[in-house]
CSV table of C-alpha atoms in Angstrom, one decimal:
chain,number,residue,atom,x,y,z
B,1,MET,CA,-0.1,0.0,0.0
B,2,CYS,CA,1.5,3.3,-1.2
B,3,SER,CA,0.6,6.9,-0.4
B,4,LEU,CA,0.3,10.3,-2.4
B,5,ALA,CA,-0.4,9.5,-6.0
B,6,LEU,CA,-2.5,7.2,-7.9
B,7,ILE,CA,-1.4,3.9,-9.2
B,8,SER,CA,-2.2,2.7,-12.7
B,9,ALA,CA,-1.1,-1.0,-13.2
B,10,VAL,CA,-2.0,-3.0,-16.4
B,11,VAL,CA,-0.8,-6.4,-17.5
B,12,ALA,CA,-1.2,-6.5,-21.3
B,13,ASP,CA,-1.2,-10.3,-21.7
B,14,THR,CA,-3.8,-11.2,-19.1
B,15,LYS,CA,-7.6,-11.2,-19.4
B,16,ILE,CA,-8.0,-10.4,-15.7
B,17,ALA,CA,-8.5,-6.8,-15.0
B,18,PRO,CA,-6.4,-5.3,-12.1
B,19,PRO,CA,-8.6,-4.5,-9.0
B,20,ILE,CA,-9.6,-0.8,-8.6
B,21,THR,CA,-6.7,1.1,-7.2
B,22,ASN,CA,-8.0,4.6,-6.8
B,23,MET,CA,-6.9,6.5,-3.7
B,24,VAL,CA,-8.8,8.0,-0.8
B,25,LYS,CA,-8.1,11.0,1.2
B,26,ILE,CA,-7.3,10.8,4.9
B,27,ASN,CA,-8.5,13.7,7.2
B,28,SER,CA,-5.9,15.9,8.7
B,29,GLY,CA,-5.7,15.8,12.6
B,30,GLU,CA,-3.4,15.0,15.5
B,31,PHE,CA,-2.1,11.6,16.4
B,32,ARG,CA,-0.2,10.2,19.4
B,33,PRO,CA,1.9,7.2,18.8
B,34,LEU,CA,1.8,4.4,21.0
B,35,PHE,CA,5.2,5.1,22.7
B,36,ALA,CA,5.1,8.7,22.7
B,37,LYS,CA,6.1,10.4,26.1
B,38,LYS,CA,3.4,12.1,28.1
B,39,ASP,CA,5.1,15.4,27.4
B,40,GLU,CA,5.8,14.7,23.6
B,41,PRO,CA,3.6,16.7,21.3
B,42,ALA,CA,1.2,14.9,19.1
B,43,ILE,CA,2.1,14.4,15.3
B,44,LYS,CA,-0.1,16.7,13.3
B,45,PHE,CA,-1.2,15.6,9.8
B,46,VAL,CA,-2.1,17.4,6.8
B,47,GLU,CA,-4.6,15.7,4.5
B,48,PHE,CA,-3.1,12.8,2.6
B,49,SER,CA,-4.1,10.0,0.3
B,50,LEU,CA,-3.6,6.4,0.5
B,51,ASP,CA,-4.2,3.4,-1.8
B,52,LYS,CA,-7.7,1.9,-1.5
B,53,THR,CA,-6.3,-1.6,-1.6
B,54,ALA,CA,-3.2,-3.4,-1.1
B,55,VAL,CA,-0.9,-4.1,-4.3
B,56,THR,CA,-1.9,-7.2,-6.0
B,57,ASN,CA,0.3,-10.0,-7.4
B,58,VAL,CA,-0.8,-8.9,-11.0
B,59,GLN,CA,0.0,-5.3,-10.3
B,60,TYR,CA,3.4,-6.3,-8.9
B,61,LEU,CA,4.0,-8.5,-12.0
B,62,SER,CA,3.5,-5.5,-14.2
B,63,PHE,CA,6.1,-3.6,-12.3
B,64,VAL,CA,8.7,-6.5,-12.3
B,65,ARG,CA,8.2,-6.8,-16.1
B,66,THR,CA,9.0,-3.0,-16.6
B,67,HIS,CA,11.7,-3.1,-13.9
B,68,PRO,CA,13.4,-6.5,-14.6
B,69,ASN,CA,16.1,-5.8,-12.0
B,70,PHE,CA,13.5,-6.4,-9.4
B,71,SER,CA,12.6,-9.8,-10.8
B,72,ARG,CA,13.1,-12.8,-8.5
B,73,THR,CA,16.1,-14.0,-10.6
B,74,ALA,CA,17.8,-10.7,-11.0
B,75,ILE,CA,17.2,-8.8,-7.7
B,76,LEU,CA,20.5,-8.2,-5.8
B,77,SER,CA,20.9,-9.8,-2.4
B,78,LEU,CA,21.4,-6.6,-1.0
B,79,TYR,CA,17.8,-5.7,-1.5
B,80,ALA,CA,16.0,-9.0,-0.9
B,81,ASP,CA,16.7,-12.5,0.7
B,82,GLU,CA,15.9,-16.0,-0.8
B,83,ASN,CA,12.2,-15.6,0.2
B,84,TYR,CA,11.6,-12.8,-2.2
B,85,LEU,CA,8.5,-13.7,-4.3
B,86,ALA,CA,8.7,-17.2,-3.2
B,87,HIS,CA,5.1,-17.9,-3.8
B,88,TRP,CA,5.4,-17.2,-7.6
B,89,GLN,CA,6.2,-20.2,-9.9
B,90,ARG,CA,8.8,-20.4,-12.7
B,91,ASN,CA,7.5,-21.1,-16.2
B,92,SER,CA,9.2,-22.8,-19.2
B,93,ASP,CA,10.8,-19.5,-20.2
B,94,GLY,CA,12.4,-19.0,-16.9
B,95,GLU,CA,10.1,-16.2,-15.7
B,96,TYR,CA,8.5,-16.2,-12.2
B,97,LEU,CA,4.8,-15.7,-12.3
B,98,PRO,CA,1.9,-15.7,-9.8
B,99,GLN,CA,-0.6,-18.3,-10.2
B,100,PRO,CA,-3.8,-17.1,-12.1
B,101,GLU,CA,-6.0,-17.8,-9.1
B,102,SER,CA,-3.9,-15.4,-7.0
B,103,PHE,CA,-3.7,-12.5,-9.4
B,104,SER,CA,-6.2,-10.4,-7.3
B,105,ALA,CA,-4.5,-11.5,-4.1
B,106,PRO,CA,-2.1,-9.1,-2.3
B,107,VAL,CA,1.6,-9.6,-3.4
B,108,VAL,CA,3.7,-11.0,-0.3
B,109,HIS,CA,7.4,-11.9,0.2
B,110,VAL,CA,8.4,-8.5,-1.0
B,111,SER,CA,11.3,-6.8,0.6
B,112,TRP,CA,11.2,-3.3,2.0
B,113,PHE,CA,13.5,-2.1,-0.7
B,114,ALA,CA,11.3,-3.6,-3.4
B,115,ALA,CA,8.2,-2.1,-1.9
B,116,GLN,CA,9.8,1.4,-1.9
B,117,ALA,CA,10.9,0.8,-5.4
B,118,TYR,CA,7.5,-0.1,-6.5
B,119,CYS,CA,6.0,3.1,-5.0
B,120,ARG,CA,8.6,5.3,-6.5
B,121,ALA,CA,7.9,3.8,-10.0
B,122,HIS,CA,4.3,5.2,-9.6
B,123,GLY,CA,5.2,8.6,-8.1
B,124,GLN,CA,4.4,7.4,-4.7
B,125,HIS,CA,6.1,6.4,-1.4
B,126,LEU,CA,5.3,4.1,1.4
B,127,PRO,CA,3.3,5.7,4.2
B,128,SER,CA,4.9,6.5,7.4
B,129,THR,CA,4.2,4.4,10.4
B,130,ALA,CA,2.2,7.2,12.0
B,131,GLN,CA,0.2,7.7,8.7
B,132,TRP,CA,-0.7,4.0,8.6
B,133,GLU,CA,-1.7,3.9,12.1
B,134,TRP,CA,-3.7,7.0,11.8
B,135,ALA,CA,-5.7,5.4,8.9
B,136,ALA,CA,-5.8,2.0,10.4
B,137,GLN,CA,-7.4,3.3,13.6
B,138,ALA,CA,-10.7,3.5,11.8
B,139,SER,CA,-13.4,0.8,11.8
B,140,PRO,CA,-16.1,0.6,9.2
B,141,GLU,CA,-18.2,2.9,11.3
B,142,LYS,CA,-15.8,5.2,13.2
B,143,ALA,CA,-12.8,7.2,12.2
B,144,ASP,CA,-11.1,6.3,15.6
B,145,ALA,CA,-12.2,3.0,16.9
B,146,ARG,CA,-9.4,2.4,19.3
B,147,ARG,CA,-11.7,2.3,22.3
B,148,ASP,CA,-14.2,0.1,20.7
B,149,PRO,CA,-13.7,-3.3,22.6
B,150,THR,CA,-15.5,-5.3,20.0
B,151,TYR,CA,-13.3,-4.0,17.2
B,152,THR,CA,-10.1,-4.3,19.1
B,153,GLN,CA,-10.9,-7.8,20.0
B,154,GLN,CA,-11.5,-8.7,16.4
B,155,LEU,CA,-8.1,-7.4,15.5
B,156,VAL,CA,-6.4,-9.4,18.4
B,157,GLU,CA,-8.2,-12.7,17.2
B,158,TRP,CA,-6.8,-12.1,13.7
B,159,TYR,CA,-3.2,-11.9,15.1
B,160,ALA,CA,-4.0,-15.2,17.0
B,161,ALA,CA,-5.2,-17.2,14.0
B,162,PRO,CA,-2.9,-19.2,11.6
B,163,THR,CA,-2.0,-17.8,8.2
B,164,PRO,CA,-4.5,-19.4,5.6
B,165,GLU,CA,-2.9,-21.4,2.8
B,166,HIS,CA,-4.4,-19.0,0.1
B,167,LEU,CA,-4.9,-15.3,0.9
B,168,ALA,CA,-8.1,-13.8,0.1
B,169,ASN,CA,-8.4,-11.2,-2.8
B,170,VAL,CA,-7.9,-7.5,-2.0
B,171,GLY,CA,-11.1,-5.5,-1.3
B,172,GLY,CA,-13.2,-8.6,-0.2
B,173,GLY,CA,-13.9,-7.3,3.3
B,174,LEU,CA,-15.6,-4.2,4.7
B,175,ALA,CA,-14.1,-0.9,4.0
B,176,ASN,CA,-13.0,1.3,6.9
B,177,TYR,CA,-14.4,4.7,7.7
B,178,TYR,CA,-12.3,6.3,4.9
B,179,GLY,CA,-13.1,3.6,2.3
B,180,ILE,CA,-9.9,1.7,2.6
B,181,TYR,CA,-9.8,-2.1,2.6
B,182,ASP,CA,-7.6,-4.7,4.3
B,183,LEU,CA,-5.5,-2.4,6.6
B,184,HIS,CA,-6.1,-5.3,9.1
B,185,GLU,CA,-7.0,-8.9,8.8
B,186,LEU,CA,-5.3,-9.9,5.4
B,187,ILE,CA,-1.4,-9.2,5.5
B,188,TRP,CA,1.3,-7.3,7.2
B,189,GLU,CA,2.4,-4.2,5.4
B,190,TRP,CA,5.6,-2.2,5.1
B,191,THR,CA,5.8,1.4,6.2
B,192,GLY,CA,8.5,3.8,5.3
B,193,ASP,CA,9.9,4.1,8.7
B,194,PHE,CA,9.1,0.6,10.1
B,195,ASN,CA,12.3,0.6,12.1
B,196,SER,CA,11.9,4.1,13.8
B,197,VAL,CA,10.8,2.6,17.2
B,198,LEU,CA,13.6,0.5,18.5
B,199,SER,CA,13.5,-0.9,22.2
B,200,SER,CA,15.5,-3.4,23.8
B,201,GLY,CA,16.3,-4.5,27.3
B,202,GLU,CA,19.3,-6.7,26.6
B,203,SER,CA,21.8,-4.4,27.9
B,204,THR,CA,20.1,-2.8,30.7
B,205,THR,CA,19.4,-3.5,34.4
B,206,ASP,CA,16.3,-1.2,34.3
B,207,ASN,CA,13.4,-3.2,35.8
B,208,GLN,CA,10.9,-1.1,33.6
B,209,PHE,CA,12.1,-3.2,30.6
B,210,PHE,CA,10.7,-6.4,32.1
B,211,CYS,CA,7.4,-8.2,32.6
B,212,GLY,CA,5.6,-5.9,30.3
B,213,ALA,CA,6.2,-2.7,32.4
B,214,GLY,CA,7.3,-0.7,29.2
B,215,ALA,CA,3.6,-0.7,28.4
B,216,ALA,CA,2.9,1.6,31.3
B,217,GLY,CA,4.5,4.5,29.5
B,218,SER,CA,2.5,3.9,26.3
B,219,ALA,CA,-0.3,6.1,25.1
B,220,ASP,CA,-2.7,3.3,25.7
B,221,PRO,CA,-1.6,0.2,27.7
B,222,SER,CA,-4.9,-1.5,26.7
B,223,ASP,CA,-4.2,-1.4,23.0
B,224,TYR,CA,-2.9,-5.0,22.5
B,225,ALA,CA,-3.5,-5.1,18.8
B,226,THR,CA,-1.1,-2.0,18.2
B,227,PHE,CA,1.6,-3.5,20.6
B,228,MET,CA,1.4,-6.6,18.2
B,229,ARG,CA,2.0,-4.4,15.3
B,230,TYR,CA,5.1,-2.7,16.8
B,231,ALA,CA,6.4,-6.2,17.8
B,232,ILE,CA,5.9,-7.4,14.2
B,233,ARG,CA,7.7,-4.3,12.8
B,234,ALA,CA,10.5,-4.8,15.2
B,235,SER,CA,11.0,-8.4,14.1
């Protein structure tokens, strides 16, 4: 999922049309990150736009064909490991392709460098962590559903569920308040500054690092789903 400008992705030799990729505007406002200090000012947003759906396999295939240095066989090890596009299959011509039944499913096994390159190729960039969290706090009914216990429990249950063998197509669930699909309950998504929050207790004797005490200084110690996202990004 990218921010700012519109993506137009077409694969010439497939009869399957790419999903709608128009962008939606996210309202301006103030956001306090999970680990913000009490005296730290909130982040102020101006209005920005975000893709309506995640990037699909067929859209990413179009990018790879126009940027062959990001193909599975040509990408430098500096930019991706051996799991890059591991779910695509090699055809008789040596090209790696997604399976037709997964064309409209979100592309996965993509490195941060490749995700950034995809966005840049379309005049975009990855959203910041704060931008993603600002948009993702919305449920289908509310712009800010962080205090909605039913909604937060739904998110926690998704983190606890095993990964399905086949991912659903993008846009198959309910859109949130802004009209964005699948910010939750489908895939993990890269953010531009995913490694901007680093915390470790490996070299300290401060007891506040242990037994979950670090949550005491967070903006909302009860927001377990957000803690999960920060932990996933840190990994």
